[in-house]
JSON list of C-alpha atoms in Angstrom, two decimals:
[
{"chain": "O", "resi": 21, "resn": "UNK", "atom": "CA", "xyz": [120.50, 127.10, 73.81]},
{"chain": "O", "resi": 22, "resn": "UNK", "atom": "CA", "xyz": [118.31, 125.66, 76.52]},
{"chain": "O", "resi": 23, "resn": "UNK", "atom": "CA", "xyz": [117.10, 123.04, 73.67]},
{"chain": "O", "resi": 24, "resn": "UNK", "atom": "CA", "xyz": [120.43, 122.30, 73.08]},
{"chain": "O", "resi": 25, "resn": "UNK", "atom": "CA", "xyz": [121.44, 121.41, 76.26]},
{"chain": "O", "resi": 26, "resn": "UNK", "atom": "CA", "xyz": [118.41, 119.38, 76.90]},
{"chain": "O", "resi": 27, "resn": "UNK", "atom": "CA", "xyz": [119.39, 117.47, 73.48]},
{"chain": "O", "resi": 28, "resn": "UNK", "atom": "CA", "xyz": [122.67, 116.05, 75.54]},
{"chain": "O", "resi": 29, "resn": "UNK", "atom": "CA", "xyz": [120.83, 115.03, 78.31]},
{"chain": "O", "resi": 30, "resn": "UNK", "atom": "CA", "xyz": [121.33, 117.51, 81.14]},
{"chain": "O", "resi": 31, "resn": "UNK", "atom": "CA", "xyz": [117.98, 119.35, 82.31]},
{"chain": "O", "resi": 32, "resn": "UNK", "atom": "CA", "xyz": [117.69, 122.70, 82.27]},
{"chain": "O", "resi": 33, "resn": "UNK", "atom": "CA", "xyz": [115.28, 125.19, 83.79]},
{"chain": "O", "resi": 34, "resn": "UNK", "atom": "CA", "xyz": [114.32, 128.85, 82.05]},
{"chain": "O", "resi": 35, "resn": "UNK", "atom": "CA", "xyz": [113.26, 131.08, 84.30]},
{"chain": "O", "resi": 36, "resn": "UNK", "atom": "CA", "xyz": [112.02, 133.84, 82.51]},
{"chain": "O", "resi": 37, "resn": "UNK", "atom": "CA", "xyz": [109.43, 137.24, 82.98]},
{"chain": "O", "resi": 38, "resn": "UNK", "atom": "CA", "xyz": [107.78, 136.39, 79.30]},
{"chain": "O", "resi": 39, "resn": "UNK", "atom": "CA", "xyz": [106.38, 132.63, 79.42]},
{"chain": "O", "resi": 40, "resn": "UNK", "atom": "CA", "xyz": [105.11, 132.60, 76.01]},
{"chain": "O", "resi": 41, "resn": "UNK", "atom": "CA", "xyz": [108.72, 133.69, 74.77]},
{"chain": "O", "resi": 42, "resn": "UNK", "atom": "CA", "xyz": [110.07, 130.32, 76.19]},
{"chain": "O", "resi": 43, "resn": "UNK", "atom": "CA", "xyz": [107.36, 128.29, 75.25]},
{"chain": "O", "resi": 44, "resn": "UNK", "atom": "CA", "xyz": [108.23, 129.92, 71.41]},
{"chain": "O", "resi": 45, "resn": "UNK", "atom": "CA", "xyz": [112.05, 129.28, 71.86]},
{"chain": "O", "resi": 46, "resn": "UNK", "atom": "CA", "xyz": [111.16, 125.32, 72.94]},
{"chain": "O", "resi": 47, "resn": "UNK", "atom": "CA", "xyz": [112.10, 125.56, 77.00]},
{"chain": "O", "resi": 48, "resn": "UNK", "atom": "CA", "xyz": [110.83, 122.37, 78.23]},
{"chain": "O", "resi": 49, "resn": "UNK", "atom": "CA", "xyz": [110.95, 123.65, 82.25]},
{"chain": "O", "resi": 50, "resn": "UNK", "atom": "CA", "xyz": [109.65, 127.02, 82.92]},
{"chain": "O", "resi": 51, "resn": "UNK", "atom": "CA", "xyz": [109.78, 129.10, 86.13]},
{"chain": "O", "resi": 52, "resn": "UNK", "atom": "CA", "xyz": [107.89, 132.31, 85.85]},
{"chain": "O", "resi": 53, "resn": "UNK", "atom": "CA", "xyz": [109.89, 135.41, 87.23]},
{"chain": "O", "resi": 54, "resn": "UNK", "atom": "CA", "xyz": [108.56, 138.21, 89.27]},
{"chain": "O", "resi": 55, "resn": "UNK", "atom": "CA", "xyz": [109.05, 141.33, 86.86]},
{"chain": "O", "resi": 56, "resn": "UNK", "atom": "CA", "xyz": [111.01, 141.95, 84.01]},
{"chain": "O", "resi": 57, "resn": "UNK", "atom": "CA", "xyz": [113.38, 144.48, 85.77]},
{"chain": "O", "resi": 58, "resn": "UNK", "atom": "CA", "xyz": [114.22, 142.54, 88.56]},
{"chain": "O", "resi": 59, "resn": "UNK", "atom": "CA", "xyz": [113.09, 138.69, 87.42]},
{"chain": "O", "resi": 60, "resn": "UNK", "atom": "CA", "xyz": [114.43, 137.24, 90.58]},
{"chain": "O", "resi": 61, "resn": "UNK", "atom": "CA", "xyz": [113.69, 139.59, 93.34]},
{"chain": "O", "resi": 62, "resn": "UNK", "atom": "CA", "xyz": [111.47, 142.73, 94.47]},
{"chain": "O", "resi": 63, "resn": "UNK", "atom": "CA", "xyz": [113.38, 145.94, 95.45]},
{"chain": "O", "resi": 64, "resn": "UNK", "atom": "CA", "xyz": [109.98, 147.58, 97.02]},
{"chain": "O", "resi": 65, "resn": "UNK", "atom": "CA", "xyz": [110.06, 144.45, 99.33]},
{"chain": "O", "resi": 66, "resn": "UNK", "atom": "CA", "xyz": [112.15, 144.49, 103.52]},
{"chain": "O", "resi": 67, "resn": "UNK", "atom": "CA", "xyz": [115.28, 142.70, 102.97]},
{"chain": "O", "resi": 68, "resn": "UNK", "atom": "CA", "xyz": [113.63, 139.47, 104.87]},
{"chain": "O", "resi": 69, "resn": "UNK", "atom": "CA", "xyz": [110.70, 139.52, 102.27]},
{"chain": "O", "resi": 70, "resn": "UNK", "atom": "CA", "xyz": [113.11, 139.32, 99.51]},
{"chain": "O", "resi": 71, "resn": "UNK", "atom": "CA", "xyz": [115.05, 136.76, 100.89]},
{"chain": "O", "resi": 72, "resn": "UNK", "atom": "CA", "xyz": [111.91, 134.49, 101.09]},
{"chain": "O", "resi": 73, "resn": "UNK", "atom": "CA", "xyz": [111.14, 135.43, 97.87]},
{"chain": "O", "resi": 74, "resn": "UNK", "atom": "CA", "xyz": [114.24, 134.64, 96.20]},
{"chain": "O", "resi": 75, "resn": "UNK", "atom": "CA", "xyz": [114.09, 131.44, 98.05]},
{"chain": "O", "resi": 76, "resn": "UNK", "atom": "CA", "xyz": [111.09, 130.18, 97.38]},
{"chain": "O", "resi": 77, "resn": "UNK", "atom": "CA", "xyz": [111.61, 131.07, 93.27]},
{"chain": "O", "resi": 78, "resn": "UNK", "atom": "CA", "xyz": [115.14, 128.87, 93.44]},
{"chain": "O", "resi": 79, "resn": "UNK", "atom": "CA", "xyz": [113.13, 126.17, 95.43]},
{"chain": "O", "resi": 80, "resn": "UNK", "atom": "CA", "xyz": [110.75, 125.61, 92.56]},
{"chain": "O", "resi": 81, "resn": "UNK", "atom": "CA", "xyz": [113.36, 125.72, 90.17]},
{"chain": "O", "resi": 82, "resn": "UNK", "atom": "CA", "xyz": [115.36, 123.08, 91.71]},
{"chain": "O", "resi": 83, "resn": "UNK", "atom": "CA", "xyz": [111.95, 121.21, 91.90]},
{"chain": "O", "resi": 84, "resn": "UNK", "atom": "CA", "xyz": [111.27, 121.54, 88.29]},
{"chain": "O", "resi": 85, "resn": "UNK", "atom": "CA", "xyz": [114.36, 120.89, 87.78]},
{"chain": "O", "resi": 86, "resn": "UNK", "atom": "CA", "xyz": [114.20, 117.06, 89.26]},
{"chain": "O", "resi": 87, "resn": "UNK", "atom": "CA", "xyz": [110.75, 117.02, 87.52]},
{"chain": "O", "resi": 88, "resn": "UNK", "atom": "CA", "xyz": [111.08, 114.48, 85.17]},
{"chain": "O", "resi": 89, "resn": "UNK", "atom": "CA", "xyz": [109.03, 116.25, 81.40]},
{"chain": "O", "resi": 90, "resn": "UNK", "atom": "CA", "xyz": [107.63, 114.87, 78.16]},
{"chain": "O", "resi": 91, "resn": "UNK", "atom": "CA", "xyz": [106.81, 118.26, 76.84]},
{"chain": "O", "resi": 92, "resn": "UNK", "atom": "CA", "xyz": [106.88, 121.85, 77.72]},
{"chain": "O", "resi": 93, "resn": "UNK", "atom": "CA", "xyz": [105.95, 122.46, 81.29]},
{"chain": "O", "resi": 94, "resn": "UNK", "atom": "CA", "xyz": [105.08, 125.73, 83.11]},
{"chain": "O", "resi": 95, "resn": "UNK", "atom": "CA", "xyz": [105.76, 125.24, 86.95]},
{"chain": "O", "resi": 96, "resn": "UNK", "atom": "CA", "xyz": [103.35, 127.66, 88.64]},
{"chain": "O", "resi": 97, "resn": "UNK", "atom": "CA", "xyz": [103.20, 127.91, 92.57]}
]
């Protein structure tokens, strides 16, 4: 799906816990997740932790987002 919304010209970013999975499925713009039971957050971390957590895994996801791409591209830290 992420392919085919690419295809009609609206970027799209696949965060994900298994980077080789997207890189198989074709996702140009990958954000790697923390874990695959709780990909966008850390239940073992204080509330505040979290927060900056969460926040700083949407903030690179809105940066790879306005990334412009020619191929497949895995946005570290």
């Amino acid at each position: 799906m992420v392919k085919e919304i690419e295809r009609a010209g609206i970027p799209v970013v696949h965060v994900c816990t298994v980077v080789p999975i997207s890189l198989t499925v074709g996702a140009n713009r990958i954000v790697p997740a923390v874990a695959i039971p709780y990909p966008l957050g850390n239940p073992a971390l204080e509330a505040g932790e979290e927060k900056k957590l969460r926040r700083k895994l949407v903030e690179k996801s809105l940066r790879a987002l306005q990334t412009e791409v020619t191929g497949q591209t895995v946005f570290e830290d």
